[in-house]
Amino acid sequence: MSERPVLEPTDAHPITVTPTGRHVTVLVNGEIVADTDDALTLQESTYPAVQYIPGRDVVAARLRRSDTTTYCPYKGEASYYHVVTEAGATVDDAVWAYQNPYPAVAQIAGHVAFYPDKAAITVA
């Protein structure tokens, strides 16, 4: 098994994590699944900014662990979750989290992020 590369952010591939400083609400199928004033904004290179929500501000009862994992050489290994709405609908792999993020993005530990095509993310 080969070692996975671990990359540090650079001027060519910058990554910043900053407090969002605004209220963030996440709805899936019209149901609130996250609501916080403590989100972090992760901006990676030219990708769209991502809101990372503290786990305490997510409706944990709506999340079901998925078998899906991915690897980012800048952030580490991500685990995925399905959202199961109160109405019983399942939205597959709508949420991801880095349980042990690399030091460059250590602030996102204990936070989750939602795919914008699977959830309505409002920053107000």
PDB file of C-alpha atoms in Angstrom:
ATOM      1  CA  MET A   1       0.000   0.000   0.000  1.00  0.00           C
ATOM      2  CA  SER A   2       1.488   3.317  -1.005  1.00  0.00           C
ATOM      3  CA  GLU A   3       1.595   6.299   1.295  1.00  0.00           C
ATOM      4  CA  ARG A   4      -0.940   8.979   0.536  1.00  0.00           C
ATOM      5  CA  PRO A   5       0.539  12.371  -0.255  1.00  0.00           C
ATOM      6  CA  VAL A   6       0.136  15.104   2.334  1.00  0.00           C
ATOM      7  CA  LEU A   7       0.295  18.561   0.787  1.00  0.00           C
ATOM      8  CA  GLU A   8       0.557  21.951   2.447  1.00  0.00           C
ATOM      9  CA  PRO A   9      -1.348  24.958   1.093  1.00  0.00           C
ATOM     10  CA  THR A  10       0.842  27.206  -1.065  1.00  0.00           C
ATOM     11  CA  ASP A  11       0.510  30.496  -2.920  1.00  0.00           C
ATOM     12  CA  ALA A  12      -0.471  28.416  -5.971  1.00  0.00           C
ATOM     13  CA  HIS A  13      -3.075  26.420  -3.981  1.00  0.00           C
ATOM     14  CA  PRO A  14      -4.091  28.544  -0.976  1.00  0.00           C
ATOM     15  CA  ILE A  15      -6.504  27.341   1.695  1.00  0.00           C
ATOM     16  CA  THR A  16      -7.925  29.596   4.382  1.00  0.00           C
ATOM     17  CA  VAL A  17     -10.300  28.821   7.237  1.00  0.00           C
ATOM     18  CA  THR A  18     -11.984  31.823   8.826  1.00  0.00           C
ATOM     19  CA  PRO A  19     -15.032  32.401  11.023  1.00  0.00           C
ATOM     20  CA  THR A  20     -18.031  33.074   8.773  1.00  0.00           C
ATOM     21  CA  GLY A  21     -19.310  35.720  11.180  1.00  0.00           C
ATOM     22  CA  ARG A  22     -22.881  35.362   9.939  1.00  0.00           C
ATOM     23  CA  HIS A  23     -25.874  33.113  10.598  1.00  0.00           C
ATOM     24  CA  VAL A  24     -25.873  29.896   8.550  1.00  0.00           C
ATOM     25  CA  THR A  25     -28.945  27.702   8.077  1.00  0.00           C
ATOM     26  CA  VAL A  26     -29.005  24.423   6.150  1.00  0.00           C
ATOM     27  CA  LEU A  27     -32.210  22.839   4.868  1.00  0.00           C
ATOM     28  CA  VAL A  28     -32.580  19.453   3.224  1.00  0.00           C
ATOM     29  CA  ASN A  29     -35.900  18.843   1.502  1.00  0.00           C
ATOM     30  CA  GLY A  30     -37.225  21.925   3.302  1.00  0.00           C
ATOM     31  CA  GLU A  31     -36.264  20.691   6.788  1.00  0.00           C
ATOM     32  CA  ILE A  32     -33.710  22.492   8.958  1.00  0.00           C
ATOM     33  CA  VAL A  33     -30.788  20.159   9.609  1.00  0.00           C
ATOM     34  CA  ALA A  34     -28.244  22.761  10.754  1.00  0.00           C
ATOM     35  CA  ASP A  35     -28.483  26.222  12.268  1.00  0.00           C
ATOM     36  CA  THR A  36     -25.470  28.126  13.610  1.00  0.00           C
ATOM     37  CA  ASP A  37     -23.757  31.416  14.292  1.00  0.00           C
ATOM     38  CA  ASP A  38     -20.382  29.632  14.561  1.00  0.00           C
ATOM     39  CA  ALA A  39     -19.716  28.356  11.028  1.00  0.00           C
ATOM     40  CA  LEU A  40     -16.273  28.425   9.462  1.00  0.00           C
ATOM     41  CA  THR A  41     -15.673  29.370   5.836  1.00  0.00           C
ATOM     42  CA  LEU A  42     -13.072  27.232   4.097  1.00  0.00           C
ATOM     43  CA  GLN A  43     -11.789  28.776   0.888  1.00  0.00           C
ATOM     44  CA  GLU A  44      -9.618  26.446  -1.173  1.00  0.00           C
ATOM     45  CA  SER A  45      -7.880  27.803  -4.254  1.00  0.00           C
ATOM     46  CA  THR A  46     -10.472  28.746  -6.890  1.00  0.00           C
ATOM     47  CA  TYR A  47     -13.187  26.381  -5.595  1.00  0.00           C
ATOM     48  CA  PRO A  48     -16.421  27.818  -4.183  1.00  0.00           C
ATOM     49  CA  ALA A  49     -16.220  28.620  -0.461  1.00  0.00           C
ATOM     50  CA  VAL A  50     -17.579  25.889   1.824  1.00  0.00           C
ATOM     51  CA  GLN A  51     -19.403  26.426   5.121  1.00  0.00           C
ATOM     52  CA  TYR A  52     -18.271  24.052   7.879  1.00  0.00           C
ATOM     53  CA  ILE A  53     -20.918  23.764  10.600  1.00  0.00           C
ATOM     54  CA  PRO A  54     -20.047  22.752  14.188  1.00  0.00           C
ATOM     55  CA  GLY A  55     -21.393  19.275  14.918  1.00  0.00           C
ATOM     56  CA  ARG A  56     -23.295  20.597  17.946  1.00  0.00           C
ATOM     57  CA  ASP A  57     -25.386  22.780  15.608  1.00  0.00           C
ATOM     58  CA  VAL A  58     -26.452  19.923  13.330  1.00  0.00           C
ATOM     59  CA  VAL A  59     -29.541  17.783  13.950  1.00  0.00           C
ATOM     60  CA  ALA A  60     -27.572  14.596  14.588  1.00  0.00           C
ATOM     61  CA  ALA A  61     -30.704  12.435  14.467  1.00  0.00           C
ATOM     62  CA  ARG A  62     -30.968  13.258  10.738  1.00  0.00           C
ATOM     63  CA  LEU A  63     -27.480  11.924   9.864  1.00  0.00           C
ATOM     64  CA  ARG A  64     -26.696   8.321   8.957  1.00  0.00           C
ATOM     65  CA  ARG A  65     -23.092   7.263   8.390  1.00  0.00           C
ATOM     66  CA  SER A  66     -22.364   6.258   4.804  1.00  0.00           C
ATOM     67  CA  ASP A  67     -19.715   3.817   3.574  1.00  0.00           C
ATOM     68  CA  THR A  68     -18.341   6.559   1.319  1.00  0.00           C
ATOM     69  CA  THR A  69     -14.927   8.084   2.038  1.00  0.00           C
ATOM     70  CA  THR A  70     -12.708  10.363  -0.004  1.00  0.00           C
ATOM     71  CA  TYR A  71      -9.184  11.639   0.373  1.00  0.00           C
ATOM     72  CA  CYS A  72      -7.855  15.160  -0.066  1.00  0.00           C
ATOM     73  CA  PRO A  73      -4.070  15.593   0.131  1.00  0.00           C
ATOM     74  CA  TYR A  74      -4.598  19.002   1.777  1.00  0.00           C
ATOM     75  CA  LYS A  75      -7.326  18.100   4.271  1.00  0.00           C
ATOM     76  CA  GLY A  76      -7.152  14.336   4.873  1.00  0.00           C
ATOM     77  CA  GLU A  77      -9.750  11.570   4.810  1.00  0.00           C
ATOM     78  CA  ALA A  78     -13.412  12.555   4.703  1.00  0.00           C
ATOM     79  CA  SER A  79     -16.320  10.485   5.999  1.00  0.00           C
ATOM     80  CA  TYR A  80     -19.780  10.887   4.493  1.00  0.00           C
ATOM     81  CA  TYR A  81     -23.308  10.898   5.843  1.00  0.00           C
ATOM     82  CA  HIS A  82     -26.760  10.533   4.367  1.00  0.00           C
ATOM     83  CA  VAL A  83     -29.471  12.893   5.556  1.00  0.00           C
ATOM     84  CA  VAL A  84     -32.711  11.156   6.506  1.00  0.00           C
ATOM     85  CA  THR A  85     -35.445  13.767   6.775  1.00  0.00           C
ATOM     86  CA  GLU A  86     -38.230  13.686   9.330  1.00  0.00           C
ATOM     87  CA  ALA A  87     -40.547  12.837   6.421  1.00  0.00           C
ATOM     88  CA  GLY A  88     -38.404   9.746   5.750  1.00  0.00           C
ATOM     89  CA  ALA A  89     -36.618  10.831   2.556  1.00  0.00           C
ATOM     90  CA  THR A  90     -32.943   9.877   2.288  1.00  0.00           C
ATOM     91  CA  VAL A  91     -30.477  12.172   0.559  1.00  0.00           C
ATOM     92  CA  ASP A  92     -27.347  10.112  -0.065  1.00  0.00           C
ATOM     93  CA  ASP A  93     -23.894  11.428   0.823  1.00  0.00           C
ATOM     94  CA  ALA A  94     -25.160  14.955   1.439  1.00  0.00           C
ATOM     95  CA  VAL A  95     -22.691  15.665   4.244  1.00  0.00           C
ATOM     96  CA  TRP A  96     -18.990  15.160   4.777  1.00  0.00           C
ATOM     97  CA  ALA A  97     -16.602  15.654   7.674  1.00  0.00           C
ATOM     98  CA  TYR A  98     -12.893  15.359   8.281  1.00  0.00           C
ATOM     99  CA  GLN A  99     -12.603  13.552  11.618  1.00  0.00           C
ATOM    100  CA  ASN A 100      -8.835  14.120  11.795  1.00  0.00           C
ATOM    101  CA  PRO A 101      -8.046  16.948   9.392  1.00  0.00           C
ATOM    102  CA  TYR A 102      -4.462  17.780   8.537  1.00  0.00           C
ATOM    103  CA  PRO A 103      -2.838  20.575  10.579  1.00  0.00           C
ATOM    104  CA  ALA A 104      -3.294  23.205   7.829  1.00  0.00           C
ATOM    105  CA  VAL A 105      -7.092  22.969   8.294  1.00  0.00           C
ATOM    106  CA  ALA A 106      -7.224  21.717  11.898  1.00  0.00           C
ATOM    107  CA  GLN A 107     -10.013  24.209  12.718  1.00  0.00           C
ATOM    108  CA  ILE A 108     -12.576  22.121  10.757  1.00  0.00           C
ATOM    109  CA  ALA A 109     -12.311  19.187  13.171  1.00  0.00           C
ATOM    110  CA  GLY A 110     -15.725  18.597  14.734  1.00  0.00           C
ATOM    111  CA  HIS A 111     -17.465  20.359  11.815  1.00  0.00           C
ATOM    112  CA  VAL A 112     -19.486  19.065   8.870  1.00  0.00           C
ATOM    113  CA  ALA A 113     -20.152  20.446   5.405  1.00  0.00           C
ATOM    114  CA  PHE A 114     -23.125  20.006   3.079  1.00  0.00           C
ATOM    115  CA  TYR A 115     -23.147  19.656  -0.702  1.00  0.00           C
ATOM    116  CA  PRO A 116     -24.881  22.733  -2.135  1.00  0.00           C
ATOM    117  CA  ASP A 117     -26.667  20.600  -4.755  1.00  0.00           C
ATOM    118  CA  LYS A 118     -28.179  18.436  -1.977  1.00  0.00           C
ATOM    119  CA  ALA A 119     -28.950  21.095   0.638  1.00  0.00           C
ATOM    120  CA  ALA A 120     -30.064  24.728   0.714  1.00  0.00           C
ATOM    121  CA  ILE A 121     -27.300  26.632   2.532  1.00  0.00           C
ATOM    122  CA  THR A 122     -28.221  30.178   3.566  1.00  0.00           C
ATOM    123  CA  VAL A 123     -25.647  32.637   4.916  1.00  0.00           C
ATOM    124  CA  ALA A 124     -27.413  35.737   6.251  1.00  0.00           C
TER     125      ALA A 124
END
